[in-house]
């Protein structure tokens, strides 16, 4: 059993709940920390619909000692990019709150078989949904140097992206392609000439491949757009990010939806009204970071849906 400590647990649920009788969506169930606390805050009329594209997370919610045995709860195996369709299939068109806890969970990181971490040797998979898509190893086996470099630079913000890509392609051409996390870590270590204090040289490359393989940023953008239509007036959007690329998307989206926009081509027309009201951001306390170092980079942003029609 791999343990998972939920980041910003109380802060997220406090920000999310506006009515105890409401319907809430947990778009990233993980191991259910937020969902369990959320259910404890709701009345008998309340409801929580959870989504996760990781089959292990769905299994944890539906079986064994970690099962969520509550008639107010349901979980569905899909991506949060498809939450509107998932809710519609449950007869739900609007929710009072929507939570996205982004990134990878501790059970995913700590399980060598998932291939998310350079700390453990295992197959280089990295897919959150192992039933679809190509693994990181498969991508590296077919992509050219240019594409590999673009992925590592754009999603990992790695300044040695070209050198890493050249080394990965050279390794493949030698007849010994990258198949494991140790393979990848060793090749990257030889290509990255300087490293940040306390950081493994493969950190940025692992992040880049994971984001790319799972289309994380594209799916986040789809989910944020869907949230506008799903939230009831006064409903809350709560998003927890763990790296700058995610947080930048969330910050920009909330900022754009939290201001009136004037069409310069029609100066006398009424502005496009703001559909969200930003309620600010929250960082983990020093106490939480000391207890759970993985919380260090977390940023939670909260916004409230206005009365303006979608």
XYZ file of C-alpha atoms in Angstrom:
310
model
C 0.000 0.000 0.000
C 1.488 3.338 -1.059
C 0.700 6.240 1.270
C -0.520 9.616 0.085
C -0.702 12.836 2.091
C -3.232 15.258 0.652
C -1.829 18.751 0.150
C -3.792 21.800 1.360
C -6.548 19.491 2.558
C -8.521 21.762 4.871
C -7.762 24.901 2.883
C -9.142 23.404 -0.327
C -12.343 22.051 1.218
C -12.906 25.266 3.185
C -12.650 27.252 -0.048
C -14.808 24.832 -2.028
C -17.897 24.418 0.149
C -20.460 27.190 -0.124
C -23.531 25.103 0.742
C -23.729 21.809 2.632
C -26.582 20.664 0.380
C -24.581 21.147 -2.824
C -23.155 18.965 -5.565
C -19.367 18.978 -5.903
C -16.903 17.556 -8.398
C -13.499 16.210 -7.363
C -11.772 16.074 -10.738
C -8.652 14.348 -9.385
C -9.673 11.758 -6.773
C -6.193 10.344 -6.171
C -6.603 8.509 -2.881
C -9.637 10.509 -1.843
C -8.312 12.843 0.824
C -10.243 15.867 -0.397
C -13.355 13.810 -1.195
C -13.529 12.191 2.269
C -13.254 15.523 4.060
C -15.739 17.065 1.634
C -18.305 14.337 2.345
C -17.888 14.923 6.076
C -18.848 18.583 5.563
C -21.983 17.926 3.514
C -25.565 17.190 4.552
C -27.536 14.133 3.514
C -28.617 16.125 0.446
C -25.046 16.803 -0.624
C -23.279 14.860 -3.356
C -19.698 14.312 -4.535
C -18.869 13.069 -8.019
C -15.223 12.071 -8.422
C -13.147 11.520 -11.549
C -9.745 9.939 -12.022
C -8.041 8.543 -15.093
C -5.826 6.271 -12.993
C -7.452 2.848 -12.633
C -5.575 2.275 -9.372
C -7.244 5.365 -7.904
C -10.661 4.145 -9.035
C -9.943 0.732 -7.492
C -8.920 2.383 -4.212
C -12.251 4.225 -4.136
C -14.370 1.180 -4.856
C -12.753 -1.761 -3.072
C -10.813 -2.853 -0.019
C -10.061 -0.873 3.120
C -9.878 2.433 1.231
C -13.327 2.092 -0.348
C -15.593 5.135 -0.056
C -18.826 3.576 1.130
C -21.240 6.487 0.904
C -24.462 6.756 -1.154
C -23.656 10.427 -1.800
C -20.485 9.449 -3.686
C -19.675 8.087 -7.130
C -16.403 7.769 -9.066
C -15.780 7.507 -12.797
C -12.747 6.410 -14.805
C -12.051 9.275 -17.184
C -10.046 12.468 -17.554
C -11.260 15.723 -16.029
C -11.175 17.120 -19.552
C -14.376 15.085 -20.055
C -16.079 16.086 -16.820
C -19.027 17.799 -18.503
C -19.988 14.615 -20.338
C -19.397 12.515 -17.225
C -21.655 14.726 -15.124
C -24.306 14.841 -17.849
C -24.416 11.030 -17.846
C -25.263 11.270 -14.134
C -28.055 13.760 -14.835
C -26.005 16.682 -13.505
C -25.696 19.917 -15.479
C -24.425 22.253 -12.726
C -22.253 21.966 -9.619
C -21.625 24.128 -6.571
C -17.901 23.537 -6.571
C -15.147 22.031 -8.661
C -11.745 20.893 -7.364
C -8.634 20.030 -9.398
C -5.546 18.787 -7.531
C -3.025 18.594 -10.362
C 0.153 16.614 -10.900
C 1.054 13.125 -9.744
C 0.092 11.519 -6.453
C 2.513 9.902 -4.030
C 1.293 6.366 -4.879
C 2.089 7.043 -8.537
C 5.529 8.446 -7.735
C 6.426 5.725 -5.227
C 5.358 2.750 -7.356
C 8.371 1.713 -9.499
C 6.051 -0.004 -11.959
C 4.511 3.315 -13.017
C 7.793 4.845 -14.168
C 7.199 8.346 -12.834
C 10.318 8.710 -10.698
C 14.076 8.439 -11.126
C 14.301 7.372 -7.466
C 13.196 3.833 -8.329
C 14.147 1.716 -11.327
C 11.189 0.478 -13.331
C 9.643 0.492 -16.807
C 9.534 3.994 -18.302
C 5.750 4.254 -18.633
C 4.539 7.528 -17.032
C 0.946 7.185 -18.247
C -1.670 8.150 -15.674
C -4.189 6.068 -17.619
C -2.378 2.858 -18.506
C -5.260 1.716 -20.723
C -4.542 4.224 -23.485
C -1.866 6.274 -25.200
C 1.846 5.629 -25.602
C 4.364 5.293 -22.802
C 7.332 7.624 -22.387
C 9.599 4.787 -23.563
C 7.522 4.327 -26.716
C 7.670 8.061 -27.417
C 11.453 8.127 -27.052
C 11.700 5.075 -29.318
C 9.999 6.803 -32.268
C 10.427 10.602 -31.906
C 13.161 12.507 -33.730
C 15.748 14.687 -32.010
C 13.902 17.924 -32.773
C 10.619 16.774 -31.208
C 12.304 15.315 -28.131
C 14.211 18.571 -27.602
C 11.018 20.643 -27.990
C 9.168 18.519 -25.429
C 11.974 18.699 -22.874
C 12.436 22.437 -23.371
C 8.759 23.430 -23.463
C 7.428 21.154 -20.715
C 10.522 20.824 -18.536
C 12.028 24.283 -19.042
C 15.345 22.455 -19.385
C 18.115 24.653 -20.833
C 20.104 21.578 -21.891
C 17.145 20.135 -23.812
C 19.046 19.824 -27.092
C 21.979 18.064 -25.449
C 19.614 15.661 -23.679
C 17.743 14.944 -26.931
C 20.999 14.268 -28.794
C 22.122 11.861 -26.066
C 18.776 10.027 -26.075
C 18.773 9.597 -29.845
C 22.412 8.469 -29.811
C 21.541 5.873 -27.189
C 18.653 4.621 -29.345
C 20.832 4.457 -32.469
C 23.371 2.378 -30.585
C 20.798 -0.406 -30.475
C 20.125 0.002 -26.763
C 16.991 2.200 -26.514
C 15.723 3.777 -23.305
C 13.281 1.376 -21.621
C 13.607 2.072 -17.877
C 13.711 5.029 -15.513
C 17.332 4.211 -14.678
C 18.258 4.263 -18.383
C 16.731 7.708 -18.761
C 18.230 9.082 -15.560
C 21.760 7.930 -16.482
C 21.623 9.366 -20.008
C 20.288 12.719 -18.790
C 22.922 12.909 -16.034
C 25.600 12.622 -18.702
C 24.064 15.358 -20.839
C 23.161 17.995 -18.215
C 26.400 19.809 -17.429
C 25.297 21.802 -14.402
C 22.595 21.014 -11.908
C 20.581 23.091 -9.438
C 21.566 22.561 -5.793
C 19.690 19.613 -4.317
C 18.002 18.688 -7.605
C 18.601 15.545 -9.623
C 19.714 16.490 -13.168
C 16.903 14.335 -14.599
C 14.136 16.186 -12.730
C 13.152 18.513 -15.567
C 13.288 15.811 -18.240
C 11.099 13.464 -16.207
C 8.596 16.286 -15.644
C 8.565 17.154 -19.343
C 7.946 13.612 -20.541
C 5.205 13.042 -17.972
C 3.372 16.239 -18.929
C 3.688 15.456 -22.643
C 2.671 11.782 -22.447
C -0.437 12.675 -20.439
C -1.275 15.891 -22.362
C -1.604 17.510 -18.941
C -1.580 21.152 -19.977
C -4.018 20.682 -22.851
C -6.399 18.741 -20.609
C -6.153 21.424 -17.920
C -7.117 24.118 -20.429
C -10.133 22.060 -21.539
C -11.215 21.506 -17.935
C -11.000 25.189 -17.019
C -13.164 26.146 -19.988
C -15.712 23.489 -19.019
C -15.767 24.767 -15.439
C -17.293 28.075 -16.522
C -20.363 26.295 -17.883
C -20.642 23.806 -15.010
C -20.447 26.139 -12.024
C -23.595 27.628 -10.537
C -23.506 31.342 -9.640
C -21.564 31.580 -6.388
C -19.931 28.197 -7.061
C -16.228 27.850 -6.454
C -13.338 26.743 -8.652
C -10.361 25.489 -6.620
C -7.158 24.428 -8.395
C -3.953 23.196 -6.757
C -0.859 23.329 -8.994
C 2.630 22.004 -8.381
C 4.749 23.636 -11.059
C 4.896 26.958 -12.864
C 3.510 25.751 -16.202
C 0.240 24.584 -14.619
C -0.047 27.568 -12.316
C 0.545 30.002 -15.166
C -2.379 28.512 -17.102
C -4.679 28.660 -14.063
C -3.581 32.183 -13.091
C -4.046 33.504 -16.636
C -7.434 31.835 -17.041
C -8.806 33.240 -13.784
C -7.361 36.685 -14.524
C -8.921 36.772 -17.993
C -12.311 35.685 -16.694
C -12.167 38.093 -13.743
C -12.123 41.330 -15.724
C -14.456 43.135 -18.086
C -13.196 43.004 -21.661
C -13.883 45.809 -24.109
C -13.953 45.147 -27.847
C -11.719 47.822 -29.401
C -13.496 47.340 -32.708
C -16.786 48.400 -31.085
C -15.848 51.101 -28.558
C -19.453 51.924 -27.634
C -20.547 48.341 -27.100
C -21.043 46.960 -23.621
C -17.971 45.107 -22.335
C -17.867 41.342 -22.000
C -18.746 40.880 -18.341
C -16.520 38.973 -15.945
C -17.629 35.395 -15.320
C -15.294 34.697 -12.396
C -14.229 36.633 -9.333
C -10.722 35.828 -8.165
C -10.536 35.012 -4.461
C -6.759 34.829 -4.393
C -4.135 32.168 -3.852
C -2.982 30.068 -0.921
C 0.391 28.432 -0.242
C 1.032 25.603 2.229
C 2.104 26.647 5.704
C 5.660 26.082 6.903
C 4.256 23.441 9.220
C 2.697 21.518 6.316
C 5.855 21.743 4.190
C 7.973 20.471 7.089
C 5.593 17.522 7.530
C 5.240 16.856 3.777
C 8.106 18.224 1.629
C 6.145 17.414 -1.553
C 3.811 20.281 -0.637
C 6.601 22.833 -1.031
C 5.784 23.886 -4.602
C 1.980 23.808 -4.254
C -0.119 26.871 -5.127
C -3.893 26.885 -4.674
C -5.980 29.409 -6.611
C -9.646 30.027 -5.873
C -12.304 31.770 -7.963
C -16.051 32.222 -7.620
C -18.567 32.045 -10.471
C -20.468 35.281 -11.002
C -24.107 35.686 -12.048
C -23.103 36.323 -15.676
C -24.408 33.704 -18.102
C -21.870 31.383 -19.678
